[in-house]
Structures are given as structure tokens and as C-alpha cells.
PDB file of N, CA and C and ligand atoms in Angstrom:
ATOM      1  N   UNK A 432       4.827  28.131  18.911  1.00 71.00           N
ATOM      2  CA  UNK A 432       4.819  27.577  17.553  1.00 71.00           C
ATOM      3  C   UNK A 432       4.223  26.178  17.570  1.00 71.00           C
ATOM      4  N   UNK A 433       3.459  26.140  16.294  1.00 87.00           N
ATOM      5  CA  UNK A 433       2.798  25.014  16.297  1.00 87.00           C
ATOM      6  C   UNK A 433       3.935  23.414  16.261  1.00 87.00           C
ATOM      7  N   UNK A 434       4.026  22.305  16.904  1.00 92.00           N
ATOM      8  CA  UNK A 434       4.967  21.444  16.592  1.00 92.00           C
ATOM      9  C   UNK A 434       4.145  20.066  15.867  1.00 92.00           C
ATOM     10  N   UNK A 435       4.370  19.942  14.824  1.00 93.00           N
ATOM     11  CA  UNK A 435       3.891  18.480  14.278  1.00 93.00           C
ATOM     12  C   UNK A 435       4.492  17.005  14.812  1.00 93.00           C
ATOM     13  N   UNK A 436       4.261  16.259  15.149  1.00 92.00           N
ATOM     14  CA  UNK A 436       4.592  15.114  15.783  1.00 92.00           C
ATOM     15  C   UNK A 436       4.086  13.723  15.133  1.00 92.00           C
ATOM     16  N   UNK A 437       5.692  13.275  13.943  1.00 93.00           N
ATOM     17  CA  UNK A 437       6.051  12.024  13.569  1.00 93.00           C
ATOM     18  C   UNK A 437       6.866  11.215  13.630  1.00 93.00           C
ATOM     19  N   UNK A 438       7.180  10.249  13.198  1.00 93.00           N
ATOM     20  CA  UNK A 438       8.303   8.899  13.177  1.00 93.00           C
ATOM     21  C   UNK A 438       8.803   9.249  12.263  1.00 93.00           C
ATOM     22  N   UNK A 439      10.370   8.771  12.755  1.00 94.00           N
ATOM     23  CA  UNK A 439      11.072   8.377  11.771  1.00 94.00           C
ATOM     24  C   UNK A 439      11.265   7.096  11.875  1.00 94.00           C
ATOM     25  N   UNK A 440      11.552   6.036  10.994  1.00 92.00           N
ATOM     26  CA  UNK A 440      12.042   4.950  11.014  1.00 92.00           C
ATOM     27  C   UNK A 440      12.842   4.272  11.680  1.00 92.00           C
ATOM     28  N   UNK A 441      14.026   5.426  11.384  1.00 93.00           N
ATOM     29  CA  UNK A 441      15.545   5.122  12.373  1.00 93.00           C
ATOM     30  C   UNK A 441      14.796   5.576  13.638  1.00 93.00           C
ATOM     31  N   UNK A 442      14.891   7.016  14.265  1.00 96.00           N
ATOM     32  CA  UNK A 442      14.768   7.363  15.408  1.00 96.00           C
ATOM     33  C   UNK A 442      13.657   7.197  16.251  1.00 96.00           C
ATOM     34  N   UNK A 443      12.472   7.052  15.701  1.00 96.00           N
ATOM     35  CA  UNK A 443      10.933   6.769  16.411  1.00 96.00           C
ATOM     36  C   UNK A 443      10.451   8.282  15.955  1.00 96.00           C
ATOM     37  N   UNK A 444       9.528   8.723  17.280  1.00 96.00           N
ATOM     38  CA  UNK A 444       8.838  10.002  17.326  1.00 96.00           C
ATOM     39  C   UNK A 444       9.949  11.030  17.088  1.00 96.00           C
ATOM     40  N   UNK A 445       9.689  11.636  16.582  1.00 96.00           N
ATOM     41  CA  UNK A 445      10.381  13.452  16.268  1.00 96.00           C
ATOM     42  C   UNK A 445       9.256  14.324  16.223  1.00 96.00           C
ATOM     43  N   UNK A 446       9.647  15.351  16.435  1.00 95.00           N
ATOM     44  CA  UNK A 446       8.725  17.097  16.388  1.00 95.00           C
ATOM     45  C   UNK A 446       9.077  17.484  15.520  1.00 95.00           C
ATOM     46  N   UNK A 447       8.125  18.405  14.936  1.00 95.00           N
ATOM     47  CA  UNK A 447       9.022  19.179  13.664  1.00 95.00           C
ATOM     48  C   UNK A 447       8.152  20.724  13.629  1.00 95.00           C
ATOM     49  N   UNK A 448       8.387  21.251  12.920  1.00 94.00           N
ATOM     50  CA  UNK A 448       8.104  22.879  13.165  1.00 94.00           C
ATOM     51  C   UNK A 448       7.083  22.628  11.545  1.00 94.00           C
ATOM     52  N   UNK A 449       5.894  23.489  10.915  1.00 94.00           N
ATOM     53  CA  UNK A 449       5.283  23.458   9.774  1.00 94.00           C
ATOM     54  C   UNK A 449       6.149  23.670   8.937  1.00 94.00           C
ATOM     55  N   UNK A 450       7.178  24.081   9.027  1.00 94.00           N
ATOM     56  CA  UNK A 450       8.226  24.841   8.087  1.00 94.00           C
ATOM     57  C   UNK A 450       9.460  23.687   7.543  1.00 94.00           C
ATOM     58  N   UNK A 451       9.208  22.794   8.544  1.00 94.00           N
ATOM     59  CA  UNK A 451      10.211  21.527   8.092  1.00 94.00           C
ATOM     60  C   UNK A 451       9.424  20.415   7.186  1.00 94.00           C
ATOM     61  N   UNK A 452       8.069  20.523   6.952  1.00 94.00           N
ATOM     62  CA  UNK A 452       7.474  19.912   6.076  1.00 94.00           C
ATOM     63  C   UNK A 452       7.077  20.273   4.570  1.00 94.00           C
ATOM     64  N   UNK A 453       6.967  19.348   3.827  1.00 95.00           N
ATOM     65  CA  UNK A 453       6.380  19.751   2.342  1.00 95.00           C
ATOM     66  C   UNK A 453       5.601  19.037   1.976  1.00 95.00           C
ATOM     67  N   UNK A 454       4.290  19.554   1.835  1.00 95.00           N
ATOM     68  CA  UNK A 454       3.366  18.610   1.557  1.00 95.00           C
ATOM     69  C   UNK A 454       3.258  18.486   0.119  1.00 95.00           C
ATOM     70  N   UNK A 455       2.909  17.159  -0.665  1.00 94.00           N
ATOM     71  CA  UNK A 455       2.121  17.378  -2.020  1.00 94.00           C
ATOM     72  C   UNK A 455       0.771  16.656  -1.814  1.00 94.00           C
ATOM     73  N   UNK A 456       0.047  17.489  -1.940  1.00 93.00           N
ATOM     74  CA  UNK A 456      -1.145  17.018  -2.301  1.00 93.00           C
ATOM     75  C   UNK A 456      -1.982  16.648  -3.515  1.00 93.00           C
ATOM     76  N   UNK A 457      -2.695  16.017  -3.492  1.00 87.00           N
ATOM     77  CA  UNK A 457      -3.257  14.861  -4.907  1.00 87.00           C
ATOM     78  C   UNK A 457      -4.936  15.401  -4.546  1.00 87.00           C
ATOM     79  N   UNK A 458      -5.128  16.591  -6.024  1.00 81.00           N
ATOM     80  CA  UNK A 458      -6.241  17.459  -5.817  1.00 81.00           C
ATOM     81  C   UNK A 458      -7.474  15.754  -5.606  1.00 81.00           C
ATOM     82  N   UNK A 459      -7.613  14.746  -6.534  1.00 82.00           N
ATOM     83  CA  UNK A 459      -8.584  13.958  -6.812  1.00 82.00           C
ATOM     84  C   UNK A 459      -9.225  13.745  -5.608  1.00 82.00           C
ATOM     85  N   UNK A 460      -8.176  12.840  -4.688  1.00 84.00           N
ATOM     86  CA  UNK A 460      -8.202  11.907  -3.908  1.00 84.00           C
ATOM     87  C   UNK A 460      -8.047  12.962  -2.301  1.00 84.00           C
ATOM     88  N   UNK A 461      -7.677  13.921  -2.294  1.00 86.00           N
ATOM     89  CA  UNK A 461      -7.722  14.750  -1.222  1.00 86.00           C
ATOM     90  C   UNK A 461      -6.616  14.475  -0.091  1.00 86.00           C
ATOM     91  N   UNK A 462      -5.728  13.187  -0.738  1.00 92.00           N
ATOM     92  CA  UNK A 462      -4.573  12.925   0.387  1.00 92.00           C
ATOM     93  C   UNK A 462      -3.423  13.149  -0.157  1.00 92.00           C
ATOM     94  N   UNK A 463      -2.382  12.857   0.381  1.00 93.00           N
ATOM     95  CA  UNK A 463      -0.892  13.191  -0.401  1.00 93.00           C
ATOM     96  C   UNK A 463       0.000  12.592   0.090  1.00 93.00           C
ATOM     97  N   UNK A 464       1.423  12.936   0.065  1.00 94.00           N
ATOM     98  CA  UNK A 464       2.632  12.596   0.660  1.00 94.00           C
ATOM     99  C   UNK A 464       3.579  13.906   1.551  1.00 94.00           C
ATOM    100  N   UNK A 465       4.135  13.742   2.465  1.00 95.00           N
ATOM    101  CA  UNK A 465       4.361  14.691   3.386  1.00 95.00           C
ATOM    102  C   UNK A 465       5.746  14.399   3.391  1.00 95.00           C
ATOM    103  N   UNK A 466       6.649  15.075   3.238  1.00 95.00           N
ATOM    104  CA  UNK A 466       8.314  14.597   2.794  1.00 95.00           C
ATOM    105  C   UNK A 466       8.538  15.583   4.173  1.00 95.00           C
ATOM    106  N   UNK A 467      10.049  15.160   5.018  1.00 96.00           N
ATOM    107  CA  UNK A 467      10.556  15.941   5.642  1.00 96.00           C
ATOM    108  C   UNK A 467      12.151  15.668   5.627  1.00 96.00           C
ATOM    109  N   UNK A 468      12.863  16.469   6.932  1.00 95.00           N
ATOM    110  CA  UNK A 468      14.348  15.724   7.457  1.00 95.00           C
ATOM    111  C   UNK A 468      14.593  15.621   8.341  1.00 95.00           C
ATOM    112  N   UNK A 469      14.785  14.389   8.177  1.00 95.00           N
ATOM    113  CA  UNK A 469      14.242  14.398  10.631  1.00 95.00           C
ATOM    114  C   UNK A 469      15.407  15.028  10.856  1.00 95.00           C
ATOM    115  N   UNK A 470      15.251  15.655  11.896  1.00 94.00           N
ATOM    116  CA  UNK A 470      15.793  16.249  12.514  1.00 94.00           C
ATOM    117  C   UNK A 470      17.130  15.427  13.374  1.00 94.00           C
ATOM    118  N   UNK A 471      17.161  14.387  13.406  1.00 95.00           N
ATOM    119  CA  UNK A 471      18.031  13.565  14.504  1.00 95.00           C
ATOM    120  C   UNK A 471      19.104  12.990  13.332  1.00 95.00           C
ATOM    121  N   UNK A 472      18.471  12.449  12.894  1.00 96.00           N
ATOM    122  CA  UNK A 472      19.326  11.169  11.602  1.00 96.00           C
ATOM    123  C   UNK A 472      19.584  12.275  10.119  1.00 96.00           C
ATOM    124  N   UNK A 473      19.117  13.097   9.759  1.00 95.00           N
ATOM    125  CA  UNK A 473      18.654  13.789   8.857  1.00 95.00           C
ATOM    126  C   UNK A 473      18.762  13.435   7.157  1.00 95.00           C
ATOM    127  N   UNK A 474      17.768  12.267   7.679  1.00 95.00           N
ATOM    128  CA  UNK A 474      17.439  11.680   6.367  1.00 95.00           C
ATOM    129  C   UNK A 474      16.111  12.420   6.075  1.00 95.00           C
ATOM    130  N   UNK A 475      15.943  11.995   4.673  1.00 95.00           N
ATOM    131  CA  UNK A 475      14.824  12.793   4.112  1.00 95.00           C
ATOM    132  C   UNK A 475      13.623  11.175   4.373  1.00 95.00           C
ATOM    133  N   UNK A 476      12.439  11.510   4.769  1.00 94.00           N
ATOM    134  CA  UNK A 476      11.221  10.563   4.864  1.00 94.00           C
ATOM    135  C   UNK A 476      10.159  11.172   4.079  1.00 94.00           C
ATOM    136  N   UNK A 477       9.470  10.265   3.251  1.00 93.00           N
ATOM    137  CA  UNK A 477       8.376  10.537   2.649  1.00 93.00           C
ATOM    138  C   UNK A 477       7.299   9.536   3.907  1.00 93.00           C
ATOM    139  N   UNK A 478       6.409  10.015   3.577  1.00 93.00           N
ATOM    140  CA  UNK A 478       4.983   9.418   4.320  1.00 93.00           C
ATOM    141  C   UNK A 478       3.911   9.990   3.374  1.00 93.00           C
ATOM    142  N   UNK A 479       3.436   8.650   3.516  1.00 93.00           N
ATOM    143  CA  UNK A 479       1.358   8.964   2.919  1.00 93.00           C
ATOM    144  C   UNK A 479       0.723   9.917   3.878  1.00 93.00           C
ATOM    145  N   UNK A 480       0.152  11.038   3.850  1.00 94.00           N
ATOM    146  CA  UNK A 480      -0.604  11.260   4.096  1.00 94.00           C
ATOM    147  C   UNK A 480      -2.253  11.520   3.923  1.00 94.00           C
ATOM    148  N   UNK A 481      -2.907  11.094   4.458  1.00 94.00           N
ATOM    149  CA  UNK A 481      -4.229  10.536   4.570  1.00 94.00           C
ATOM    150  C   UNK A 481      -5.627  12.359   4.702  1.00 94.00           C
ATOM    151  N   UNK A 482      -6.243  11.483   4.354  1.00 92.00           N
ATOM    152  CA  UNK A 482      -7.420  12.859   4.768  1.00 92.00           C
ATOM    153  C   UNK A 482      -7.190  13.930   5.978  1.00 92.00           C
ATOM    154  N   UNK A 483      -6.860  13.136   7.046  1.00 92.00           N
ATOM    155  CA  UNK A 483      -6.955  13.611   8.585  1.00 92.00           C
ATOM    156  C   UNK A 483      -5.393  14.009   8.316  1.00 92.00           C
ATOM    157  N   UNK A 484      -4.730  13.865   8.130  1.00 93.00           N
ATOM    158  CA  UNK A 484      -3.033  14.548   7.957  1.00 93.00           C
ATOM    159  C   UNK A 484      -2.957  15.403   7.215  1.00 93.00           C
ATOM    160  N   UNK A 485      -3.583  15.343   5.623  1.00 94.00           N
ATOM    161  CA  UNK A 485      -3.533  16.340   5.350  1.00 94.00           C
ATOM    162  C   UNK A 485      -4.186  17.679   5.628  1.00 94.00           C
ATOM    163  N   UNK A 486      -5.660  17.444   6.233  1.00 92.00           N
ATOM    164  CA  UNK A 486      -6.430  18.414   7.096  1.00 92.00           C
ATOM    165  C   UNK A 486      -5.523  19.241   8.445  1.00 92.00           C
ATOM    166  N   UNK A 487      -4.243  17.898   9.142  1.00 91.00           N
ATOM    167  CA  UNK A 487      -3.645  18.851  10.077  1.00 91.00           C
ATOM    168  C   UNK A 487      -2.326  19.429   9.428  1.00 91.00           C
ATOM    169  N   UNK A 488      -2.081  19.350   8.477  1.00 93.00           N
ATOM    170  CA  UNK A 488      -0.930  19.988   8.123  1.00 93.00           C
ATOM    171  C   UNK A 488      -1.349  21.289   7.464  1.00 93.00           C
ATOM    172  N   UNK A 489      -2.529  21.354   6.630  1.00 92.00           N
ATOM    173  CA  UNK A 489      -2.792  22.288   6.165  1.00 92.00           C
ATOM    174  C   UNK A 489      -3.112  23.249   7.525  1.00 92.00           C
ATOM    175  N   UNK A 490      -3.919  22.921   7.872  1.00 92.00           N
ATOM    176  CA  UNK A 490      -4.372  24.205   9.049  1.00 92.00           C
ATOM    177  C   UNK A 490      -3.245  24.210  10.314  1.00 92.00           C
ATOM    178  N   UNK A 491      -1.737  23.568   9.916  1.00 93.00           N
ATOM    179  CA  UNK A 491      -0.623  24.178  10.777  1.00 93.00           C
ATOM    180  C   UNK A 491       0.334  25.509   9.958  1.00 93.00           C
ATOM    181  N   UNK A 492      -0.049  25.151   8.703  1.00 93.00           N
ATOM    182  CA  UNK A 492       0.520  26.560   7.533  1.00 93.00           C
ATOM    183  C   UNK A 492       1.687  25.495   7.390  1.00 93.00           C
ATOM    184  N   UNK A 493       1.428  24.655   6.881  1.00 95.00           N
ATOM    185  CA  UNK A 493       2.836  23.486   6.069  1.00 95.00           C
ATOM    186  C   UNK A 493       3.143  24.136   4.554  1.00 95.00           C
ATOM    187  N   UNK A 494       3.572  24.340   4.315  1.00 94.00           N
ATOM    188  CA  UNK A 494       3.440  24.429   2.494  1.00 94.00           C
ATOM    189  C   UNK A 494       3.246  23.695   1.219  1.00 94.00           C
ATOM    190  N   UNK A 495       2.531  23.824   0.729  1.00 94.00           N
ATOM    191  CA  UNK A 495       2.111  22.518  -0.196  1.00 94.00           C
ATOM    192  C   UNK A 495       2.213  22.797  -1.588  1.00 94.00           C
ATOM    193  N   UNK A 496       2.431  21.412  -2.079  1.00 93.00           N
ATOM    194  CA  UNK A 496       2.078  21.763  -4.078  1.00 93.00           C
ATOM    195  C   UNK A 496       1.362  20.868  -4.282  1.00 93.00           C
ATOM    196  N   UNK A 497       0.504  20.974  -5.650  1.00 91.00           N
ATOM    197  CA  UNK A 497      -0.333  20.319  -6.005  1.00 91.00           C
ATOM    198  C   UNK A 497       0.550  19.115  -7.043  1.00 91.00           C
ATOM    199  N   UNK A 498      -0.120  18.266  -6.692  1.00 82.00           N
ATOM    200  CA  UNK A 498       1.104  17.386  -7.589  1.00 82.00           C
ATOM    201  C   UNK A 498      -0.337  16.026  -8.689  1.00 82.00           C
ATOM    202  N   UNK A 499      -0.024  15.646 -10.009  1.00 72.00           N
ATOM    203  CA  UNK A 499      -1.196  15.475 -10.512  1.00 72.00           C
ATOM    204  C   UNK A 499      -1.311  13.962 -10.044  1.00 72.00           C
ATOM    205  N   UNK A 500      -2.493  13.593 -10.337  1.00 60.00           N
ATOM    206  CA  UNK A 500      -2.193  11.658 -10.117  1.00 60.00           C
ATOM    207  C   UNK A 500      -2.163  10.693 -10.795  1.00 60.00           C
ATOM    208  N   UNK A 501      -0.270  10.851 -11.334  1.00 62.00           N
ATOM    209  CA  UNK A 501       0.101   9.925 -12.123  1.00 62.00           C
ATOM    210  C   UNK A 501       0.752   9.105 -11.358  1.00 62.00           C
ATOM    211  N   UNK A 502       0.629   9.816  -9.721  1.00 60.00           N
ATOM    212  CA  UNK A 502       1.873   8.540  -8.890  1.00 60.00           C
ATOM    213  C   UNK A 502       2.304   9.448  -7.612  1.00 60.00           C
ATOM    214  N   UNK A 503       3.002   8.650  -7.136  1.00 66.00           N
ATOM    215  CA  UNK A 503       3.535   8.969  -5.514  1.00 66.00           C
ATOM    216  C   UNK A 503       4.757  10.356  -5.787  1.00 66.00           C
ATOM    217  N   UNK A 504       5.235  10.934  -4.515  1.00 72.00           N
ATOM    218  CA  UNK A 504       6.150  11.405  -4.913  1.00 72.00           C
ATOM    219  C   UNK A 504       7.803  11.359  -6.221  1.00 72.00           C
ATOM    220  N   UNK A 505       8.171  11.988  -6.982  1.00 76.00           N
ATOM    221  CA  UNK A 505       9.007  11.230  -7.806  1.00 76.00           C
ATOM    222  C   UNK A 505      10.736  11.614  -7.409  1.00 76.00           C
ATOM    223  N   UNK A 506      11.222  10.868  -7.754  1.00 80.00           N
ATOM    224  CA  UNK A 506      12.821  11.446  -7.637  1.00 80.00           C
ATOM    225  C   UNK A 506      13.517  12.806  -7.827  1.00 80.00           C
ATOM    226  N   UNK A 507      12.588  13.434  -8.896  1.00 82.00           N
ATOM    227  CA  UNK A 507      13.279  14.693  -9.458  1.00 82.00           C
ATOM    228  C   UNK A 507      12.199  16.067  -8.213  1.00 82.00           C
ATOM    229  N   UNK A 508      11.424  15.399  -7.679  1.00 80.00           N
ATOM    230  CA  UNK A 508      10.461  15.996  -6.644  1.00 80.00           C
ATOM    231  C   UNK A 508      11.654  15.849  -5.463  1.00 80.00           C
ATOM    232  N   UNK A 509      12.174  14.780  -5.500  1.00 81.00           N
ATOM    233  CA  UNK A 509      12.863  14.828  -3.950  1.00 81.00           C
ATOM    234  C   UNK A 509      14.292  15.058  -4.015  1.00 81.00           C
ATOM    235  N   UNK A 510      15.265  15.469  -5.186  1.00 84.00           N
ATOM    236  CA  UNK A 510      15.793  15.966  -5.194  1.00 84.00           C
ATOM    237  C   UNK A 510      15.975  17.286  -5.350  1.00 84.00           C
ATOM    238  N   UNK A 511      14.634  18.134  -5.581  1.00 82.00           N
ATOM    239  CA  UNK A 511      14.807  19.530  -6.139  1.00 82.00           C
ATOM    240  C   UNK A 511      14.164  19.790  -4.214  1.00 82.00           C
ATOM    241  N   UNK A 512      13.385  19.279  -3.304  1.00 80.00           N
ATOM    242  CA  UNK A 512      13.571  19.165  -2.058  1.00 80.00           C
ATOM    243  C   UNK A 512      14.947  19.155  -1.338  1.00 80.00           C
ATOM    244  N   UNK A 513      15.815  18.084  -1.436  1.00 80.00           N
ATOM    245  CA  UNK A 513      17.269  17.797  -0.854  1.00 80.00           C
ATOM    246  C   UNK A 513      18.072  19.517  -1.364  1.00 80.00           C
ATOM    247  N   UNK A 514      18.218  19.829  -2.305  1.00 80.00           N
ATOM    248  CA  UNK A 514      18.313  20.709  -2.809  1.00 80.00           C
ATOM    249  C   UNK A 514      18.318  22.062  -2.656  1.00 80.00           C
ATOM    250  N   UNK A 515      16.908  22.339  -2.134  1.00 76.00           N
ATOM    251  CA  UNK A 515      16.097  23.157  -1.255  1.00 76.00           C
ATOM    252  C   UNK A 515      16.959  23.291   0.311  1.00 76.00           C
ATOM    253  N   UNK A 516      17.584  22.196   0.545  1.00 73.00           N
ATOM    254  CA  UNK A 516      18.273  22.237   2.362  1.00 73.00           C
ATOM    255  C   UNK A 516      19.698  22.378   2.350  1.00 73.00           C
ATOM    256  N   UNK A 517      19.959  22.731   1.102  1.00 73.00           N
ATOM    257  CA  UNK A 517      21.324  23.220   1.043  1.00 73.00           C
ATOM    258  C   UNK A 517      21.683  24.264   1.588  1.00 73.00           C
ATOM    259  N   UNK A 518      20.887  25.264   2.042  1.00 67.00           N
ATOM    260  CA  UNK A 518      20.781  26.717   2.533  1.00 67.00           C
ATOM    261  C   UNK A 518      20.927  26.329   3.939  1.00 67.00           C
ATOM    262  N   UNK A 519      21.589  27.249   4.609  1.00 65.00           N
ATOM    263  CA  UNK A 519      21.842  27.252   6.268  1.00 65.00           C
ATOM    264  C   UNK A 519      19.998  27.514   6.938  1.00 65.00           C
ATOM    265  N   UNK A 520      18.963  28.135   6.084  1.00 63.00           N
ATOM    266  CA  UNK A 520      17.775  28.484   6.604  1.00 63.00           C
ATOM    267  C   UNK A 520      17.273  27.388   7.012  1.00 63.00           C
ATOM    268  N   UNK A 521      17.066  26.308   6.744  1.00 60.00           N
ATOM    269  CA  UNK A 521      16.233  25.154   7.452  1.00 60.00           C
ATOM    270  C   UNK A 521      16.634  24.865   8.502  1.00 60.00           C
ATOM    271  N   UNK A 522      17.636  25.143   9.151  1.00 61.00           N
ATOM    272  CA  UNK A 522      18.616  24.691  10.193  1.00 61.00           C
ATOM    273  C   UNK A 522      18.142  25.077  10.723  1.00 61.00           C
ATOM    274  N   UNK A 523      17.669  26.934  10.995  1.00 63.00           N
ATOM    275  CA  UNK A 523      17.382  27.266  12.315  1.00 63.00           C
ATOM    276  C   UNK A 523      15.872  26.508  13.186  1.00 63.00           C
ATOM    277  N   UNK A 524      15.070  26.397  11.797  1.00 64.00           N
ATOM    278  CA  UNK A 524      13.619  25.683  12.433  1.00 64.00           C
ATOM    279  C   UNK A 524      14.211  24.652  13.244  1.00 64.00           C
ATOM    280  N   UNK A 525      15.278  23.816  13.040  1.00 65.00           N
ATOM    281  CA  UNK A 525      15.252  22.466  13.637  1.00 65.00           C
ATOM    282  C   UNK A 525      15.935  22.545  15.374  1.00 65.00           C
ATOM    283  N   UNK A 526      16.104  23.962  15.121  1.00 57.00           N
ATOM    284  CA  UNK A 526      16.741  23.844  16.846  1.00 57.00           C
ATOM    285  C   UNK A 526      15.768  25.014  17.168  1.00 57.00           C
ATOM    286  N   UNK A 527      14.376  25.204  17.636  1.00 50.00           N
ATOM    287  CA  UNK A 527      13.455  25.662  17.815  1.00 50.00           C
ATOM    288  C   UNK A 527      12.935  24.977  18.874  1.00 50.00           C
TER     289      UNK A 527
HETATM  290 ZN1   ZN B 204      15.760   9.916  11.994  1.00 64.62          ZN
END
């Protein structure tokens, strides 16, 4: 399985599986924001992602939405995410 490899704030480097990411992408500008939960601390992190990030997330099979460009990720975006990890299913990616 493919493993993506970022920071967290708190912990430093983490791995993550395509399946622990959500991308939104910003059709204009071709970059986006990449939300996850690290795996260690399991806080939720947003990050910019850039041309070259979003090029490797897409071709790892991340899942994405198109989001328009009135702005960065929003609150009601990252709670209907938090939301989303209420289910025991995300769990298993993280011990992979
Ligand atoms: Zn962390």
C-alpha cells in the first residue's frame, strides 16, 4: 500500500495510508488543502497543498472534492470531516 509521508505539528513526520486523507481541491488555481488525523496525537491538520501535492495525492487514489474559491477550508467542511471518523472504519487504515 501506497504510504503518504507528513508532519504533524505536535508529533513531526507521520505516514498515512490515501484513505486517511481528504483532499479539496480549488478547480482555478489547481492546488488545495489536504485535511487528515494524525495518527499519533489524533488531531485533525489541515495543510496547503501545492501543485506537486496535489499531483501526489491524486495519483495515490486520496479522495477529493471540489471546493469553489471563495476561501480555504471552512468549519462546517471540517466538522462534517470530524464527523465522518466517528465510525470504527478509519481506525483500521491507521494500524496498517
Ligand atoms: Zn500528531
Amino acid at each position: 500500500m501506497t504510504t503518504i509521508r507528513t508532519s504533524c505539528p505536535v508529533c513531526g513526520d507521520v505516514e498515512l495510508a490515501p484513505t486517511d486523507l481528504s483532499l479539496h481541491l480549488t478547480p482555478s488555481s489547481g492546488t488545495g488543502t489536504y485535511v487528515f488525523a494524525c495518527p499519533h496525537c489524533e488531531q485533525l491538520q489541515s495543510r496547503p497543498a501545492n501543485h506537486r501535492v496535489v499531483s501526489i495525492l491524486l495519483a495515490t487514489g486520496v479522495a477529493y472534492e471540489v471546493v469553489d474559491d471563495s476561501g480555504p477550508i471552512t468549519e462546517t467542511e471540517i466538522r462534517e470531516f470530524v464527523s465522518s471518523l466517528d465510525g470504527d472504519e478509519w481506525r483500521h487504515h491507521l494500524r496498517l
